[in-house]
Structure formats: structure tokens, C-alpha cells
GROMACS .gro file of C-alpha atoms in nm:
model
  380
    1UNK     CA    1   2.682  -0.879  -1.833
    2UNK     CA    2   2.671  -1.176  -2.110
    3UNK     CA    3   2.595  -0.926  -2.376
    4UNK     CA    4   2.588  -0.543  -2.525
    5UNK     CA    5   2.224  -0.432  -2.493
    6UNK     CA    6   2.042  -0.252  -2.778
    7UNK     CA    7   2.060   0.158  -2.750
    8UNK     CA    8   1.737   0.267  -2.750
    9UNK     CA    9   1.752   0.627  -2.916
   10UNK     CA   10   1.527   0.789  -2.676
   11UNK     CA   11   1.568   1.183  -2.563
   12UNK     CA   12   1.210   1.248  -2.453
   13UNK     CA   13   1.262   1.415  -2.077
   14UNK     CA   14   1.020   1.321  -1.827
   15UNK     CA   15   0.994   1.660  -1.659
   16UNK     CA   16   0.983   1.884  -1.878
   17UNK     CA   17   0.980   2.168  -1.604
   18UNK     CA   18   1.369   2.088  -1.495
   19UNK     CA   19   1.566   2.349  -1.551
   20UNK     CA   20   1.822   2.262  -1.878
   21UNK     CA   21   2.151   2.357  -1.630
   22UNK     CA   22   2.227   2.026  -1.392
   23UNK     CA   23   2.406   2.058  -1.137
   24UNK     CA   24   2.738   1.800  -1.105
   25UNK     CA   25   2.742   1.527  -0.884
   26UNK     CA   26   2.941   1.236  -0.761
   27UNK     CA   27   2.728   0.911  -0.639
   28UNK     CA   28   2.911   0.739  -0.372
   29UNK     CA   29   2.833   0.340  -0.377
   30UNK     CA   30   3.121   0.174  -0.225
   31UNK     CA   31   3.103  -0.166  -0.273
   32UNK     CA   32   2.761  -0.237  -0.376
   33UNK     CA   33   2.769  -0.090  -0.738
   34UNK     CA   34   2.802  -0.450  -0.893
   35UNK     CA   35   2.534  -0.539  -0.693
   36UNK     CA   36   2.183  -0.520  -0.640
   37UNK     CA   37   2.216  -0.239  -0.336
   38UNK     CA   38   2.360  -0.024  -0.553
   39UNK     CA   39   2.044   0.003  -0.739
   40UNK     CA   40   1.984   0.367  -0.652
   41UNK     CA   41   2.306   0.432  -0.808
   42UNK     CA   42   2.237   0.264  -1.170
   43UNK     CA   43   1.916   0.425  -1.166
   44UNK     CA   44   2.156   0.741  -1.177
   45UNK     CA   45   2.392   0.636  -1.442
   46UNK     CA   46   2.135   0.545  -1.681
   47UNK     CA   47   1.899   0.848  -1.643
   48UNK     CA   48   1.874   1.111  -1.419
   49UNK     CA   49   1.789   1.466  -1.516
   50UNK     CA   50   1.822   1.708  -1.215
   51UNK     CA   51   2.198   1.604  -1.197
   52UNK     CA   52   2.547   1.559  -1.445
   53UNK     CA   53   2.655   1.237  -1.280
   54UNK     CA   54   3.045   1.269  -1.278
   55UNK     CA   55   3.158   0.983  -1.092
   56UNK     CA   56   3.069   0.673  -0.919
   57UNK     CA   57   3.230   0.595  -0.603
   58UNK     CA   58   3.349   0.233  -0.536
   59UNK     CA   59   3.658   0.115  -0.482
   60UNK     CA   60   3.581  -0.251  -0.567
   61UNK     CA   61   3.512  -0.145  -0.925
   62UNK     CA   62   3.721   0.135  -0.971
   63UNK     CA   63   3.873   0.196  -1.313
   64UNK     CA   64   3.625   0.067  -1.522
   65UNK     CA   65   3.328   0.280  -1.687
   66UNK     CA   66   3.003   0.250  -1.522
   67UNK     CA   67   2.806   0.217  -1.816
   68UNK     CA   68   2.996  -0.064  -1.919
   69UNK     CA   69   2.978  -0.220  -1.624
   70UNK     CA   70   2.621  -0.194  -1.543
   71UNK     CA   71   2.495  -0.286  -1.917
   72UNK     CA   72   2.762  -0.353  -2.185
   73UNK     CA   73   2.805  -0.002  -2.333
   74UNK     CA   74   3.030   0.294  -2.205
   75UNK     CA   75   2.842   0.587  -2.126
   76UNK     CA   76   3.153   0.779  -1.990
   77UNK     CA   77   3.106   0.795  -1.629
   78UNK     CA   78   3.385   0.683  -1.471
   79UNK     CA   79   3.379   0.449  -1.126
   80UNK     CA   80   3.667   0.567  -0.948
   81UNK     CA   81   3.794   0.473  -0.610
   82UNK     CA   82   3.726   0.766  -0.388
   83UNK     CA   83   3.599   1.104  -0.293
   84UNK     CA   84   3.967   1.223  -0.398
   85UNK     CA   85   3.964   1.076  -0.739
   86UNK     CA   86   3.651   1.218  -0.814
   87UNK     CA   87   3.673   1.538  -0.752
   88UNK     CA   88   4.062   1.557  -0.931
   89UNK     CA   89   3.842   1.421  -1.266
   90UNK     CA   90   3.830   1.718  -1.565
   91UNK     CA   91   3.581   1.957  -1.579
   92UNK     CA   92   3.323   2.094  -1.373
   93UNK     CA   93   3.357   2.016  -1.008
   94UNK     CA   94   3.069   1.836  -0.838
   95UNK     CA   95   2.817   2.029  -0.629
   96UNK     CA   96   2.632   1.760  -0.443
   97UNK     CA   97   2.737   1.389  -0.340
   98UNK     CA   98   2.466   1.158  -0.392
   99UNK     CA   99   2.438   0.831  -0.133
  100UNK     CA  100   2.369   0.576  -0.383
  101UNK     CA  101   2.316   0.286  -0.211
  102UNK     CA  102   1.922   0.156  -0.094
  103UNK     CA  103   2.030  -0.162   0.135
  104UNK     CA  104   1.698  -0.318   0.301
  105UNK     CA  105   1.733  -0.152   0.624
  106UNK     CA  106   1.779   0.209   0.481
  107UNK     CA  107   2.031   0.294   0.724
  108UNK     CA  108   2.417   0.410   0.737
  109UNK     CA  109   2.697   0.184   0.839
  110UNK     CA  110   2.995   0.395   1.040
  111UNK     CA  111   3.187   0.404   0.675
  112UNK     CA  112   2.930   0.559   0.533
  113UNK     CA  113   2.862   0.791   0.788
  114UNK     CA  114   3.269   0.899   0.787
  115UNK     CA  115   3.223   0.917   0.383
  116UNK     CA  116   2.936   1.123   0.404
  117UNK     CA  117   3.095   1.369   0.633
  118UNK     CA  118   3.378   1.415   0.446
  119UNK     CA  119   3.205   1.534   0.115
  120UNK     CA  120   3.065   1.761   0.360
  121UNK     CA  121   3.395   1.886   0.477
  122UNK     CA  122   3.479   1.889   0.096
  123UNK     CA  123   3.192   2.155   0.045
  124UNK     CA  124   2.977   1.890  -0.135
  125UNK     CA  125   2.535   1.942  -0.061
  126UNK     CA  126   2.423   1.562   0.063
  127UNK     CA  127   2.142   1.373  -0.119
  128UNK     CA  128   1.997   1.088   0.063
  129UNK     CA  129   1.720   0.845   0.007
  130UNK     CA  130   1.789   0.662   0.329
  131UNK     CA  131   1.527   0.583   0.600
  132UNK     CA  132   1.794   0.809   0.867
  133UNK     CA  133   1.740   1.190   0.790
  134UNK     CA  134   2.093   1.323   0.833
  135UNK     CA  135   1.922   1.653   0.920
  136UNK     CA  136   1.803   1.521   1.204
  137UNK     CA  137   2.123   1.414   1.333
  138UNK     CA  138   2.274   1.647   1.531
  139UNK     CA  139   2.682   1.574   1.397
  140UNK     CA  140   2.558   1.653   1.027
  141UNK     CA  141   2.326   1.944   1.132
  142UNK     CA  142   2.639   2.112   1.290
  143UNK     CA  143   2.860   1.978   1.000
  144UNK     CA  144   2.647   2.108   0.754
  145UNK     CA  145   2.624   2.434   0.887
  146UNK     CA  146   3.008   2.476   0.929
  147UNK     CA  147   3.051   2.421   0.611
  148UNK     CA  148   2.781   2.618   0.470
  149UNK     CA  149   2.659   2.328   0.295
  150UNK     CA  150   2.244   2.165   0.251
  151UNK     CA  151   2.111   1.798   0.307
  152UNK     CA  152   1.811   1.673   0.145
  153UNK     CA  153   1.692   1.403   0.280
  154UNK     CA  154   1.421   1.238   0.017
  155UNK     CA  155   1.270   1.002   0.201
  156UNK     CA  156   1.139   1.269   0.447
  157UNK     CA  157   0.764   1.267   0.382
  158UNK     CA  158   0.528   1.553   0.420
  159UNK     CA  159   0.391   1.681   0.771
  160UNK     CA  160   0.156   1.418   0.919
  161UNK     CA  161  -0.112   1.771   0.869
  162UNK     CA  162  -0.046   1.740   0.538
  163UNK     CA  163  -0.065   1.369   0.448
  164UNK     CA  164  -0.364   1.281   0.247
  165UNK     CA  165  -0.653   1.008   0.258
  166UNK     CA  166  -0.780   0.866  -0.016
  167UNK     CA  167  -1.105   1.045  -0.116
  168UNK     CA  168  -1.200   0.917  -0.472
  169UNK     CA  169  -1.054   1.184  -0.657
  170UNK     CA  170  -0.864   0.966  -0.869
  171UNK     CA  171  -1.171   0.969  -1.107
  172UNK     CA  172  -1.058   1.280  -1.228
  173UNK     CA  173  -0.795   1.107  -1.403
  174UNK     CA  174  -0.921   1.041  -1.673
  175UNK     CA  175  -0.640   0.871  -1.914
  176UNK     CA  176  -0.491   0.555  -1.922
  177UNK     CA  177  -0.296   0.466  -1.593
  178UNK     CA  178  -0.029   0.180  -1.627
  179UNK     CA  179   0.139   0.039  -1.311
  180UNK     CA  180   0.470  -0.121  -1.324
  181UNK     CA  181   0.509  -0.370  -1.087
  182UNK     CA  182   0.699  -0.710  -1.011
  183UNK     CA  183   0.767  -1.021  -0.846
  184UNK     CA  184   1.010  -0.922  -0.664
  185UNK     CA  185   1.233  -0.609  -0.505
  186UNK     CA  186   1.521  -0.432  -0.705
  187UNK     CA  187   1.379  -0.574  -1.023
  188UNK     CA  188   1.404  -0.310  -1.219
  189UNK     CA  189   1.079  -0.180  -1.214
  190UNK     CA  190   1.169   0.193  -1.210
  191UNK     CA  191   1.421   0.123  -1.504
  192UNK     CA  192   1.106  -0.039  -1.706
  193UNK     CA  193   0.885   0.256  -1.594
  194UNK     CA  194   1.097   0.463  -1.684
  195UNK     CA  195   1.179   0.362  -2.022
  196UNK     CA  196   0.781   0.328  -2.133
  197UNK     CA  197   0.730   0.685  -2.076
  198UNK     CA  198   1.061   0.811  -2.303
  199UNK     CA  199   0.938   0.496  -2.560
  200UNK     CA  200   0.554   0.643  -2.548
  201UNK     CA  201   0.661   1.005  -2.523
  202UNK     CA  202   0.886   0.917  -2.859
  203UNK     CA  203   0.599   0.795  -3.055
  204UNK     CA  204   0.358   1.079  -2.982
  205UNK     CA  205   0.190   0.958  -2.688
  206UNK     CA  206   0.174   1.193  -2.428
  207UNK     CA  207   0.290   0.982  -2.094
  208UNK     CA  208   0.415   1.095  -1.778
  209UNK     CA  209   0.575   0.927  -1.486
  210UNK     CA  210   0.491   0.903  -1.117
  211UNK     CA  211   0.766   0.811  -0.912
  212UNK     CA  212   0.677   0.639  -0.604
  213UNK     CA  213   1.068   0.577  -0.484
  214UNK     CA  214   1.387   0.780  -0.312
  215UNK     CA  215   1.559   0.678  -0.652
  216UNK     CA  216   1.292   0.825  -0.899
  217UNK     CA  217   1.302   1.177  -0.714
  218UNK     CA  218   1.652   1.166  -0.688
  219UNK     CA  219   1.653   1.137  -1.077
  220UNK     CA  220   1.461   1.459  -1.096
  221UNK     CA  221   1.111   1.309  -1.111
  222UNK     CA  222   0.862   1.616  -1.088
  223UNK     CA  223   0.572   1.382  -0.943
  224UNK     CA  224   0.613   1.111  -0.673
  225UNK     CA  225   0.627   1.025  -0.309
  226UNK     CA  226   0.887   0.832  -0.147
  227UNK     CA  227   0.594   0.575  -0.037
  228UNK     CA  228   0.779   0.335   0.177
  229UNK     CA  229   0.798   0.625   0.479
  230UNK     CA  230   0.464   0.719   0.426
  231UNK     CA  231   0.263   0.616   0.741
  232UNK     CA  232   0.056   0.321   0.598
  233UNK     CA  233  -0.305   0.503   0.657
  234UNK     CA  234  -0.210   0.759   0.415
  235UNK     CA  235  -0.025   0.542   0.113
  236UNK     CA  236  -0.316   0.489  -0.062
  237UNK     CA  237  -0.451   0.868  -0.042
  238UNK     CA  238  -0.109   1.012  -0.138
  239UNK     CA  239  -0.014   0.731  -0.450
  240UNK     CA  240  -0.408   0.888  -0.577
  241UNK     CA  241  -0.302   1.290  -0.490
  242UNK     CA  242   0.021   1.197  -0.696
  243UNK     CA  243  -0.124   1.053  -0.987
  244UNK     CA  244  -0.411   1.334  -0.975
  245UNK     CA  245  -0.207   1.618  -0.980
  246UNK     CA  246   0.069   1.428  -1.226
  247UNK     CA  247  -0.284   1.448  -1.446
  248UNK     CA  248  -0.455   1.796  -1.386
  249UNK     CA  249  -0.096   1.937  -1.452
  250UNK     CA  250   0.014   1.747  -1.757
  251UNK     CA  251  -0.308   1.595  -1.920
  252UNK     CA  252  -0.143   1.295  -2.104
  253UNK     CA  253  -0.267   0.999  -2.264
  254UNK     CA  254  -0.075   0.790  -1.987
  255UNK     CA  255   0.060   0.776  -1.689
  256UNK     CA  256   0.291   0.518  -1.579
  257UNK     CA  257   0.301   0.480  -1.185
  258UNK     CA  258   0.663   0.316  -1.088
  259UNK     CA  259   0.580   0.004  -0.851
  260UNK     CA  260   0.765  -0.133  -0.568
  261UNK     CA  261   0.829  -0.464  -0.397
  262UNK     CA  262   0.579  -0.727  -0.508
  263UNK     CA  263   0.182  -0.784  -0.413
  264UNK     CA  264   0.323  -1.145  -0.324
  265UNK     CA  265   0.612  -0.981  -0.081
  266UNK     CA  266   0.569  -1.102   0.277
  267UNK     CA  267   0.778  -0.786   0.369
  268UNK     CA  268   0.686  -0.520   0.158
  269UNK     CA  269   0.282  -0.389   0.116
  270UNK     CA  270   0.366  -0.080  -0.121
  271UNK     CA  271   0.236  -0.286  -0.396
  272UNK     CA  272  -0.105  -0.286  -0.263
  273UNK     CA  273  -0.140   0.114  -0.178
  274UNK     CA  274  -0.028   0.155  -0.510
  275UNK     CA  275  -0.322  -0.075  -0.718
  276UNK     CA  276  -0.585   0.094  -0.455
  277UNK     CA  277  -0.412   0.438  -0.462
  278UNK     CA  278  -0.370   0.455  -0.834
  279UNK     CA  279  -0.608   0.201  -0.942
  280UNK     CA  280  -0.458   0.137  -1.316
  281UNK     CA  281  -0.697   0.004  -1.614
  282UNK     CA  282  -0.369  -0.168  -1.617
  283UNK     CA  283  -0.014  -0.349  -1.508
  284UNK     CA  284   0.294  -0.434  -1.669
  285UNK     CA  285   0.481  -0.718  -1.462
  286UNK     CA  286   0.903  -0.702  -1.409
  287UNK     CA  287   1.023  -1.060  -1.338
  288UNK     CA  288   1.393  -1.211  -1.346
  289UNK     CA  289   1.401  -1.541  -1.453
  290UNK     CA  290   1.727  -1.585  -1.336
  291UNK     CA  291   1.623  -1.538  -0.968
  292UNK     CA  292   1.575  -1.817  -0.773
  293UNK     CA  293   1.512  -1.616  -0.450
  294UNK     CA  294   1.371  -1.335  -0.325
  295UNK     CA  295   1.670  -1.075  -0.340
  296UNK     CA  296   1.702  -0.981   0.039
  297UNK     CA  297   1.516  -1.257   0.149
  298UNK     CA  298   1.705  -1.550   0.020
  299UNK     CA  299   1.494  -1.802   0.220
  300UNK     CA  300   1.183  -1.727  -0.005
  301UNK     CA  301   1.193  -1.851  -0.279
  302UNK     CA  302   1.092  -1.632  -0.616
  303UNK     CA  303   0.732  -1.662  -0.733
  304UNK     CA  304   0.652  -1.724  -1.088
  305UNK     CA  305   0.500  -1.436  -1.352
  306UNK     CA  306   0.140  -1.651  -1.363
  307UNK     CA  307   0.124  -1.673  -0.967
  308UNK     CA  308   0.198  -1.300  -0.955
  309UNK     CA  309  -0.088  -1.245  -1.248
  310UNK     CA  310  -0.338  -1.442  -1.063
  311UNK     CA  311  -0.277  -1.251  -0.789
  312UNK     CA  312  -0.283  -0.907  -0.878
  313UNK     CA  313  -0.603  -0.967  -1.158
  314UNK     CA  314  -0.784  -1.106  -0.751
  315UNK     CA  315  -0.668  -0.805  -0.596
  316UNK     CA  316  -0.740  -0.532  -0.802
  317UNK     CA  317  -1.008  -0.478  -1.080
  318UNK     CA  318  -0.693  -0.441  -1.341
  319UNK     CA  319  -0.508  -0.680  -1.575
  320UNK     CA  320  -0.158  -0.710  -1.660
  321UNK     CA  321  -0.137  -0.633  -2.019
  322UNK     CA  322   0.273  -0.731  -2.056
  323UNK     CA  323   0.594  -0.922  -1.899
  324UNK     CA  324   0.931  -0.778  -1.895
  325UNK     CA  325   1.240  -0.947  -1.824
  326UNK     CA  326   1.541  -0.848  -1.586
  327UNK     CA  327   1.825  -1.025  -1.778
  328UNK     CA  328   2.049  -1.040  -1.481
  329UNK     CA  329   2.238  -1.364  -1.478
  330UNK     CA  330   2.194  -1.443  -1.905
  331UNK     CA  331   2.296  -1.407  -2.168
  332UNK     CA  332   2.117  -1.275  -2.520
  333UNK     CA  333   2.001  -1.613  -2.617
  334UNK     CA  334   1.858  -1.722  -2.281
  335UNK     CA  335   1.680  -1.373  -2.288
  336UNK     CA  336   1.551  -1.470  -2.620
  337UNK     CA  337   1.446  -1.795  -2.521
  338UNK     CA  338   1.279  -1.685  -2.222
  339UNK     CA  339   1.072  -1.410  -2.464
  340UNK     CA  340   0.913  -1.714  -2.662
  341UNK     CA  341   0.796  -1.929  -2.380
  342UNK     CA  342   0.644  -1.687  -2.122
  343UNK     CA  343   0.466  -1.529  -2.433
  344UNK     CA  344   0.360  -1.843  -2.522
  345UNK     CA  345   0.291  -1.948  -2.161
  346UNK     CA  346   0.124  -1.631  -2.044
  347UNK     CA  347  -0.042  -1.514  -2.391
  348UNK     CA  348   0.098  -1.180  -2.316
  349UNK     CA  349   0.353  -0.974  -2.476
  350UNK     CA  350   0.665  -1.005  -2.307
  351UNK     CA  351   1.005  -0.831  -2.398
  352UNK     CA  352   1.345  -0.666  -2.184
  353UNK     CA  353   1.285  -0.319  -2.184
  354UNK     CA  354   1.661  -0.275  -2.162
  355UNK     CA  355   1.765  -0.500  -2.411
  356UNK     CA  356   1.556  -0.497  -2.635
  357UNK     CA  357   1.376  -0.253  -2.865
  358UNK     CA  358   1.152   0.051  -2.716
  359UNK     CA  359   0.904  -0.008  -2.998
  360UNK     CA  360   0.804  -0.388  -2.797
  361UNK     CA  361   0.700  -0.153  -2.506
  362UNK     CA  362   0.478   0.072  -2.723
  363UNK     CA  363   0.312  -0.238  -2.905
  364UNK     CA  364   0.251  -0.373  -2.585
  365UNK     CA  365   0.039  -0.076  -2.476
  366UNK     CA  366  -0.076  -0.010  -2.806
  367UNK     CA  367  -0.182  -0.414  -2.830
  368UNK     CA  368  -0.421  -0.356  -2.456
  369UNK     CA  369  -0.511  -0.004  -2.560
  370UNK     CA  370  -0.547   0.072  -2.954
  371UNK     CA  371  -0.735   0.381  -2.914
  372UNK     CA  372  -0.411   0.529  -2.825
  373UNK     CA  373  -0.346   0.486  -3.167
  374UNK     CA  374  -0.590   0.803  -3.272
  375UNK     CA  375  -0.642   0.965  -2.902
  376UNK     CA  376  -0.328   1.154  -2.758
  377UNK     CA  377  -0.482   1.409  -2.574
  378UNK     CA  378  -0.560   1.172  -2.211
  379UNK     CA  379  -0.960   1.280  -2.272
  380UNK     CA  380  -1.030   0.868  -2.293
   0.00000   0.00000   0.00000
């Protein structure tokens, strides 16, 4: 990281139903937390509210803090080299051991599986997002129960019974729906997403987050779906039964749905359930201009923020109201730089949710929406 980002001073929980007491946990990413892999993991470092994240696992980066690492300012979580270290570190001693890696296949190398086992063996509950559902394996199922220990696997989606179609009912949502999406994979959408509701939530408009990824329910988020192992017939029904009951429960002014992959994506179509499922008045695009390729598909090249807008304002009856940056690979004044011409490119607002200051994100809604700026109560 080029530079120290700005600290947004934002405490507004997104699930306000959590219990206060977190339980601790260590997130193993070994080798991958420098990386874009290891994005389930900084998801975890920079917010996650069902969880005291003691430790990151990863012997590549050990020794250094992970806040620092991931984004320029300490946040006193220490990376630490193994399962060992961790649990030696002061205080109180982790519960669960999170798998913090989301590689494209979604499945466990033989390190990983010997790693996973032995947090068992240390008495630590697994937490998974991975496409393989440890408790269907029959070495963890035993393991677990020797041990006396739980797995929850995230990804696991509801009974095929109880998968829903999409009926219409997301008319009876009636507040301003925002999707974040992008133009690419681990983009940083759900770190965007994220940040909009606290930033919204902060300046009195009620907002509420629907989490459509392994990482976002991992974090503690109280509505979602881990869409990607959702049988494709039922995407769209179950993105609209999140967002509905995300509404009926909360009744906010907004909700933000997280997005994932890119409508562009030649491998990934979660994109698409999500603009039918959800069908937002509006969309706030994550792009990288750093990123010359698609991240796991470095053969594709990386499409550009007006190719993605052209093609999302065809698909859906929705228009993309702001740009934010991933400032991977730059530094503050290429960030900067990059601000002026896509906003004068695009004629959008466009700002890095990260770096830059929470009140850009609210001005962007505020700019597409202004009668937020007397209507809290999501009757719009």
C-alpha cells in the first residue's frame, strides 16, 4: 500500500440484533493474505461483528499487523505464523478458526485440510465459506465429534423444498434499493457495500445491508444468501426473499444489496440474479483502475467503467448513480487523478470508499436520491 488511508469514524452496526459478546477467533489464510484470495480474510479484519478476530494465520506475512498490511493503519490484529502462535497470543483464547481464504474453485488443498483438522484437534468450532461442506466429509464429521467441536459450513444453502422462486414480492419493498456491483471479481464490492450502509446509517439514514456472499455472513450479516451455491432457478427468487424480509423486518430508507462478479463476467452470472432478484432504482459500480485483467482470469482482459454502465443501464431498468475505485496498485495521487477524469468522463460521482471520506458516499446517494434528505422512514 502507497499510502495511509483516511479513518472513516464510523460505529453504526449493521445488525443490530447480534448479540454485544463476540466470540474469539483466529482466521487462517496461509499464504494468500497479501493477496487477492485472501479476500475473505480482509473482509474480517476490517469489519466483522459476530466475531473478535485475534489473529491472522500466514506464515508469509507473519510479524507484521494486519491492518497495516492490508490498508496503511494498524488495527492491532496481529498476522502470526501458525495455529501455535495464535493461540499462545494474550487474552481470551479463540473459540472458532475461521478458513479465510475464497480461491476460484472453493475447494481445500491437502494443507488446508491438515490445518483445518488440527484446530479441530485444538478444540477450535470450523467456519467455512468453501464450496466443500466439511460436514459432509466423513474424516471431519468423526473429527468433529471426537472432539466435541461444530462446523458451519456457510455456503450450504437451504433445502431444495425450501428454495424460493421469484414471485413479485419485491414490490413490497418499498424504499430505495442500491446494488453494489463491479467490473470485475474480488473488487471490493462487499468492502464498498459495506461502508455505505455504516456512512448512511451515520448520517440518519436508515440503511441496511443484504449480503449475498460466504464473506458477508461470516461477518455476522443478519440478511443474505451465499448466492453462488444457490441452484441457478432459484437465485433470482431468493436475492428478492432476502431483500423482502431485510425490508418487512427493518423498514429503512435503503438497502444496499452486496454484488458479485461482474454482469460482463464470462464465468460468473450472480450479477444478473441479483439486478432481476433485487431489481434496484439503482447501482453503484466498483472498478480498479489498476487492473489490467480479469483477476482469476488473466487472459481477459478488464472492461472499462462506461462498457460496464452501458451494459447494466441495457440489462436492467436501473442506472448507476456512482463509481468507486479499488486503489490496489497506486498510490494517493494516482487515486486522485483517477477521481477527476472518470467523473469527468462518466458525469458521475466517483470516489474510494476506503480512502477517502464516507461523506462522498452519502452525497453520492443523496446527489441520485434528494428526498432522502427529508424522508428516513423507507415509506418512498
Amino acid at each position: 500500500m502507497a499510502f495511509l488511508k483516511q479513518v472513516n469514524d464510523l460505529t453504526i452496526s449493521i445488525s443490530p440484533h447480534l448479540s454485544a459478546v463476540k466470540s474469539a477467533a483466529v482466521v487462517y489464510c496461509e499464504g494468500n493474505f497479501a493477496g487477492l484470495d485472501g479476500k475473505t480474510a480482509h473482509g474480517l479484519v476490517r469489519f466483522c461483528e459476530a466475531f473478535e478476530i485475534r489473529a491472522i494465520i500466514d506464515s508469509q506475512s507473519a510479524g507484521v499487523d494486519a491492518g497495516l498490511l492490508l490498508d496503511g493503519i494498524s488495527n492491532g490484529i496481529p498476522i502470526v505464523a501458525d495455529l501455535d502462535e495464535a493461540l499462545a497470543l494474550p487474552g481470551p483464547r479463540a473459540s472458532s478458526f475461521i478458513y479465510g481464504m475464497a480461491p476460484a474453485d472453493g475447494l481445500y488443498g491437502k494443507d488446508d485440510r491438515r490445518a483445518l483438522l488440527l484446530a479441530m484437534a485444538a478444540g477450535l468450532n470450523l467456519v467455512s465459506g468453501m464450496r466443500e461442506f466439511l460436514n459432509d466429509d466423513s474424516e471431519f464429521a468423526l473429527a468433529a465429534k471426537r472432539h466435541q467441536v461444530s462446523i458451519r459450513d456457510v455456503r450450504r444453502p437451504a433445502a431444495l423444498k425450501d428454495l424460493r422462486l421469484f414471485n413479485g414480492s419485491i414490490a413490497k419493498a418499498r424504499c430505495i434499493r442500491i446494488a453494489v456491483l463491479g467490473t470485475d471479481g474480488a473488487i471490493g464490492k462487499r468492502t464498498t457495500a459495506t461502508l455505505l450502509v455504516q456512512a448512511l446509517n451515520a448520517s440518519g439514514i436508515r440503511s441496511v445491508l443484504v449480503s449475498t456472499g460466504q464473506t458477508g455472513l461470516i461477518q455476522g450479516g443478519r440478511y443474505g444468501i451465499p448466492l453462488d451455491a444457490i441452484p441457478s432457478q432459484f437465485c433470482s427468487g431468493e436475492v428478492e426473499a432476502a431483500v423482502v424480509e431485510a425490508y418487512c423486518t427493518e423498514k429503512p430508507a435503503v438497502i444496499v444489496i452486496e454484488g458479485q462478479g461482474a454482469l460482463s463476467h464470462p464465468a460468473y452470472l450472480s450479477s444478473s440474479f441479483i439486478l432481476r432478484g433485487s431489481q434496484p432504482q439503482a447501482v453503484v459500480l466498483q472498478h480498479a483502475p489498476a487492473r489490467r485483467q480479469l483477476s482469476d482470469f488473466p487472459f481477459m482482459p478488464m472492461p472499462t467503467p462506461a462498457s460496464e454502465i452501458r451494459l447494466i443501464e441495457s440489462f436492467a431498468p436501473t442506472r448507476v448513480i456512482g463509481l468507486t475505485l479499488n486503489h490496489e496498485g497506486m498510490n494517493d495521487a494516482e487515486v486522485s487523478a483517477a477521481i477527476a477524469l472518470y467523473a469527468a468522463e462518466l458525469a458521475i460521482p466517483v470516489t474510494d470508499a476506503v480512502s477517502r471520506p464516507a461523506s462522498a458516499l452519502v452525497a453520492m446517494v443523496l446527489r441520485a436520491f434528494p428526498e432522502l434528505c427529508t424522508s428516513t422512514d423507507g415509506q418512498l
